[in-house]
Coordinates of C-alpha atoms (C1' of nucleotides) in Angstrom, one line a residue:
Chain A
X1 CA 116.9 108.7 105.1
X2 CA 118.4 106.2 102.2
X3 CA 120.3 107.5 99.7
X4 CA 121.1 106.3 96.8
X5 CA 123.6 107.7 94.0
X6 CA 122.0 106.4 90.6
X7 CA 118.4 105.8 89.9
X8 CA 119.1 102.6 88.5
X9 CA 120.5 101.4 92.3
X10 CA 116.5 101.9 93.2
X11 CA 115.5 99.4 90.7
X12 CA 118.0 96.7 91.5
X13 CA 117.0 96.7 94.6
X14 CA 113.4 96.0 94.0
X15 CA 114.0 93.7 91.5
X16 CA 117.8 92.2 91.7
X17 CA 118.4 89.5 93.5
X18 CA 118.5 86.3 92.6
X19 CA 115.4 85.6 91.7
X20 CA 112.8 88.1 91.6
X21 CA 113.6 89.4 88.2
X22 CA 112.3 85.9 86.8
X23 CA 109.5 85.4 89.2
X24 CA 108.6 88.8 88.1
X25 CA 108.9 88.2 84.5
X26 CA 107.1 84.6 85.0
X27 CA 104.2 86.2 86.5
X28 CA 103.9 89.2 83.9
X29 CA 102.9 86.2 81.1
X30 CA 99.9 85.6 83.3
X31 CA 98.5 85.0 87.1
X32 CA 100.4 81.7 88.7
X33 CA 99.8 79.4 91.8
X34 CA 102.7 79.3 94.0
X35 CA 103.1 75.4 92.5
X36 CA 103.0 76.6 89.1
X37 CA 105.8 79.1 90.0
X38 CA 107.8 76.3 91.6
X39 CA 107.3 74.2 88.2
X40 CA 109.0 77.5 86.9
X41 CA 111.6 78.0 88.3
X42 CA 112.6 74.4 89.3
X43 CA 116.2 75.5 91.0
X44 CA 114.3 77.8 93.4
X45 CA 113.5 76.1 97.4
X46 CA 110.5 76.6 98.6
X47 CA 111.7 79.0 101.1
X48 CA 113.4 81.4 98.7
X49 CA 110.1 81.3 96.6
X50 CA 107.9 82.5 99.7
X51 CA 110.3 84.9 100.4
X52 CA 110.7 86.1 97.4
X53 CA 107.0 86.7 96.5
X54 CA 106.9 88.2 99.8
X55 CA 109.4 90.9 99.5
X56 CA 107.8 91.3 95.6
X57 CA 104.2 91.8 97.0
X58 CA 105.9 94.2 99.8
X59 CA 107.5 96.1 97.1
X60 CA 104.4 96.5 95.5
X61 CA 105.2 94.7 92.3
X62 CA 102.6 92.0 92.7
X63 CA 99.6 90.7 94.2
X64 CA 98.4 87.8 96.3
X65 CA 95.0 86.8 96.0
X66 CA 93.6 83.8 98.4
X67 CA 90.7 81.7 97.8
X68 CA 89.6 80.3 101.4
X69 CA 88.8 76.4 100.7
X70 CA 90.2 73.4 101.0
X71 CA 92.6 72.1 100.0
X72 CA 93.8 76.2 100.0
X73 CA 94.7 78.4 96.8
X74 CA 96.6 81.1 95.7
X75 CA 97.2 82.6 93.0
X76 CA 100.2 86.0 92.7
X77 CA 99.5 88.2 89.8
X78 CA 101.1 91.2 89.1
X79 CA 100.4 94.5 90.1
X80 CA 100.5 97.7 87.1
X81 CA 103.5 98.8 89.0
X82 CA 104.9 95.2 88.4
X83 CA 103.5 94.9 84.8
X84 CA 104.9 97.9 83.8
X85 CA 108.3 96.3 83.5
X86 CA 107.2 94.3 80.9
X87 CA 109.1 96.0 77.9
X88 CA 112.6 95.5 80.0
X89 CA 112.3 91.9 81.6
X90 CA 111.4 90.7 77.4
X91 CA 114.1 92.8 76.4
X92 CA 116.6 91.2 78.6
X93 CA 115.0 88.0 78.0
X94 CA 116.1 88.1 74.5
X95 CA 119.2 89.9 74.8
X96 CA 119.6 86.5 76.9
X97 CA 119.0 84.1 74.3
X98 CA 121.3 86.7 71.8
X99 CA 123.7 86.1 74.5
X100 CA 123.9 82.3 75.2
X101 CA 123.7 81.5 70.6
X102 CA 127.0 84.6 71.0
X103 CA 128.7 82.7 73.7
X104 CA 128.0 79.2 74.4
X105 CA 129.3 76.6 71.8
X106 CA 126.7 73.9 70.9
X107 CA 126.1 71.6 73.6
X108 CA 127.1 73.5 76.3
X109 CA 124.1 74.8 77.1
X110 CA 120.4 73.6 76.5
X111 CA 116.8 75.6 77.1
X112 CA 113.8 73.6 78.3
X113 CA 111.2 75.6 78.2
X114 CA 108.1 74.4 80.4
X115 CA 105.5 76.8 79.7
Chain B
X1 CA 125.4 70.9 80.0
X2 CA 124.0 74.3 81.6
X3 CA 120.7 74.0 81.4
X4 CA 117.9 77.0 81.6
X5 CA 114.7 77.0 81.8
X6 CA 114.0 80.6 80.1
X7 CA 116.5 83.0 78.3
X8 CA 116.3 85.6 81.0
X9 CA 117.8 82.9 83.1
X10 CA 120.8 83.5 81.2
X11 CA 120.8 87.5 81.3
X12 CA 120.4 87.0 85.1
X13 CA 123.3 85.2 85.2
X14 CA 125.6 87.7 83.4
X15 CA 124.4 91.1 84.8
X16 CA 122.2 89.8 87.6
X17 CA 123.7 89.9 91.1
X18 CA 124.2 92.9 93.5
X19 CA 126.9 95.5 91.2
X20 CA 127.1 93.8 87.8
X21 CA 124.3 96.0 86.6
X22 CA 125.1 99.7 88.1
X23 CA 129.5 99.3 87.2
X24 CA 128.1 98.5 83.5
X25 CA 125.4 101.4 83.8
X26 CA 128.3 103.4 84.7
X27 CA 130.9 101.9 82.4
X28 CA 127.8 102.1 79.3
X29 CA 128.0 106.3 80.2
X30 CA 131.8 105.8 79.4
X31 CA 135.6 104.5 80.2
X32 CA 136.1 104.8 83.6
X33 CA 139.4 104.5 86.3
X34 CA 139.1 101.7 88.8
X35 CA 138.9 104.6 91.3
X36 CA 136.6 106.8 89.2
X37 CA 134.5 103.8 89.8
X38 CA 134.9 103.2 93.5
X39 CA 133.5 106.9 93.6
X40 CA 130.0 106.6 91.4
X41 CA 129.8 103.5 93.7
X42 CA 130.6 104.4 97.1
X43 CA 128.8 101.3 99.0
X44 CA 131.0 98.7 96.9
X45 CA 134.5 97.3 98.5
X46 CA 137.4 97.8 97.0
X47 CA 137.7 94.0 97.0
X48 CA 133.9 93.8 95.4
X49 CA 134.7 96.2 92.8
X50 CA 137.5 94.1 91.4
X51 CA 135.3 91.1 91.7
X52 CA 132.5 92.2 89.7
X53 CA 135.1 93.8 87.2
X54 CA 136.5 90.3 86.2
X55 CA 133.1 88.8 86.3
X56 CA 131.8 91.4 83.6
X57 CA 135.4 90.9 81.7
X58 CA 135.4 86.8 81.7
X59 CA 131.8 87.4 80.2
X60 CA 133.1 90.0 77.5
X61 CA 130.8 92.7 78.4
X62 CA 133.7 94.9 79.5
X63 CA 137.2 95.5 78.4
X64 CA 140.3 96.5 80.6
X65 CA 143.1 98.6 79.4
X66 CA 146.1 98.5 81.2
X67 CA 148.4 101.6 80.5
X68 CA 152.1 100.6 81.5
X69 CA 153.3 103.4 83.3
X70 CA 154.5 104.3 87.1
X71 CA 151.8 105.2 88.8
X72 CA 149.5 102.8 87.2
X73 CA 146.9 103.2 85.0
X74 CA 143.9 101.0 84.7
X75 CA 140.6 102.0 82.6
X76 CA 137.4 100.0 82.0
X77 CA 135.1 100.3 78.8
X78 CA 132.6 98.3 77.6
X79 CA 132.5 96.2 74.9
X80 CA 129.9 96.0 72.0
X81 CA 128.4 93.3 73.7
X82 CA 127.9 95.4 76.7
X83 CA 127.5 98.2 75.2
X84 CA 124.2 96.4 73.6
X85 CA 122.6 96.7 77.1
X86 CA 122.3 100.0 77.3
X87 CA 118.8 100.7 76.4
X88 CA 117.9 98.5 79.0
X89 CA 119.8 99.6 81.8
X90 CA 118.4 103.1 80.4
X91 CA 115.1 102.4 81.0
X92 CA 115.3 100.5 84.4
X93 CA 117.3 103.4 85.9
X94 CA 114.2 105.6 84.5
X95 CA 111.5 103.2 85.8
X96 CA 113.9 103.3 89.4
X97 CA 113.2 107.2 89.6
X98 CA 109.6 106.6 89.0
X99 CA 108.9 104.2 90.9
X100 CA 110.8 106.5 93.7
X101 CA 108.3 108.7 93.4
X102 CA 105.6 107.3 93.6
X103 CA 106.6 104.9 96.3
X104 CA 109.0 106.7 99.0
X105 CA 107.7 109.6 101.0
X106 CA 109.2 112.9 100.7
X107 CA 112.5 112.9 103.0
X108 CA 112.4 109.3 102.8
X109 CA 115.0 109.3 100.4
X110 CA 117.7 111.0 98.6
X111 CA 119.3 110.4 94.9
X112 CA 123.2 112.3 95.3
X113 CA 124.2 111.9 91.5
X114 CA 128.2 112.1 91.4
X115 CA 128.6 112.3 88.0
Chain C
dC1 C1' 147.3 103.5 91.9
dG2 C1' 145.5 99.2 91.1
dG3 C1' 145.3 94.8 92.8
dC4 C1' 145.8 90.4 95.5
dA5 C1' 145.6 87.4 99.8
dT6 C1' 144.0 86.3 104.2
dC7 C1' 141.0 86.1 107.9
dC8 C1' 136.7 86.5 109.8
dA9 C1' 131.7 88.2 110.3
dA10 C1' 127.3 88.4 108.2
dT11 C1' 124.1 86.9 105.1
dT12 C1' 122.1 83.7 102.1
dG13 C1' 120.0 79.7 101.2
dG14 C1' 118.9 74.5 101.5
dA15 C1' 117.0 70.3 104.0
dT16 C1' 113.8 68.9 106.9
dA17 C1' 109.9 68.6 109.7
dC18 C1' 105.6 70.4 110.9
dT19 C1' 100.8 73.2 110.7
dG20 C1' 96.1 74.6 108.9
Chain D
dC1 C1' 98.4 73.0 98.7
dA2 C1' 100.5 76.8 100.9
dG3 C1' 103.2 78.2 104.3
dT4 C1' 106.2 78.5 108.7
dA5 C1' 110.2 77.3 111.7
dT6 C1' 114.5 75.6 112.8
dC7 C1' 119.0 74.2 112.1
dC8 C1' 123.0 74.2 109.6
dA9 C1' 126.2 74.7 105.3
dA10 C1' 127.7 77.7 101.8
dT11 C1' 128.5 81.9 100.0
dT12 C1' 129.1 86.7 100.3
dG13 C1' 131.5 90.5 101.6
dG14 C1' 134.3 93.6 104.6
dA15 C1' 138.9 94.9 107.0
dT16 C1' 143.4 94.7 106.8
dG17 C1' 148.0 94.2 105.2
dC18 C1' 151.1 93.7 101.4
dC19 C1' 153.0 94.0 96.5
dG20 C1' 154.6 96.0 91.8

DNA sequence: CGGCATCCAATTGGATACTG
DNA sequence: CAGTATCCAATTGGATGCCG
């Protein structure tokens, strides 16, 4: 039987971790093919992205939808379980951007968005 | 130059990782002992704990207080800064127990609060 | 009590090559 | 294009011992 001592260690472990907070939060803005994710989330390698989305879809945060042709597609969305944590990733989000304009002086930092 | 590619890159980076998160959670409830710690979060290592407790300090979401005395006295707090997280944390620890229940199995898991 | 240093095991994660 | 497998480097993290 796991046990855990504070709710919030069940969260962290189904979305801490490197990186699936931001895939998450990248694939709650809209359904992604895994190359549109990799675009992303450029410092991620191909591995940790599979295995990422893997352990996400295991978790039941997303969903993995394969179109059988060739050359082959998919496309992860994200589950309601997954899109319910919507209101927290923006919030972080932009206690992130609060955070780097706090902290960072000018030109030590720079955000390229590639939406 | 740091570069990012979305803000919640950045938040990531601050209270991302394996502890960050639950010792602020803890810290956000109020000032804490290094040991009171080590007891709300019985997985960590003493040499973890110490870790994450710098980390959160060189990013001035936490404050240490060292009372000069024989024993010693050491007590953590947060900051306004990390103080700020709080309704997030709130809420992800909230969404953890949900998402418990509807996910694990009855006797799958237990949640031992040692406040 | 709170913390640091060292050593070592375990895990994470990247590069590359290969498949359908 | 999406994914897997393998090998290897880097990082993480635990156990222990020591210090003020």
């Amino acid at each position: 039987m796991k046990t855990y001592y504070c709710d919030l260690e069940i969260s962290l472990e189904v979305i801490g971790g490197k990186w699936k907070g931001l895939i998450l939060y990248h694939l709650i803005k809209g359904p992604k093919r895994t190359s549109e994710l990799k675009k992303l989330v450029q410092s991620i390698s191909q591995k940790m992205l599979i295995q990422t989305l893997r352990e996400l879809e295991t978790d039941g945060l997303i969903h993995r939808e394969t179109y059988k042709q060739v050359p082959p597609k998919v496309e992860y969305s994200t589950t309601e379980l997954g899109q319910s944590l919507e209101p927290m990733l923006r919030a972080l989000c932009s206690w992130g951007g609060d955070y780097a304009e706090k902290t960072f002086s000018e030109g030590e930092y720079q955000i390229l968005s590639v939406e």
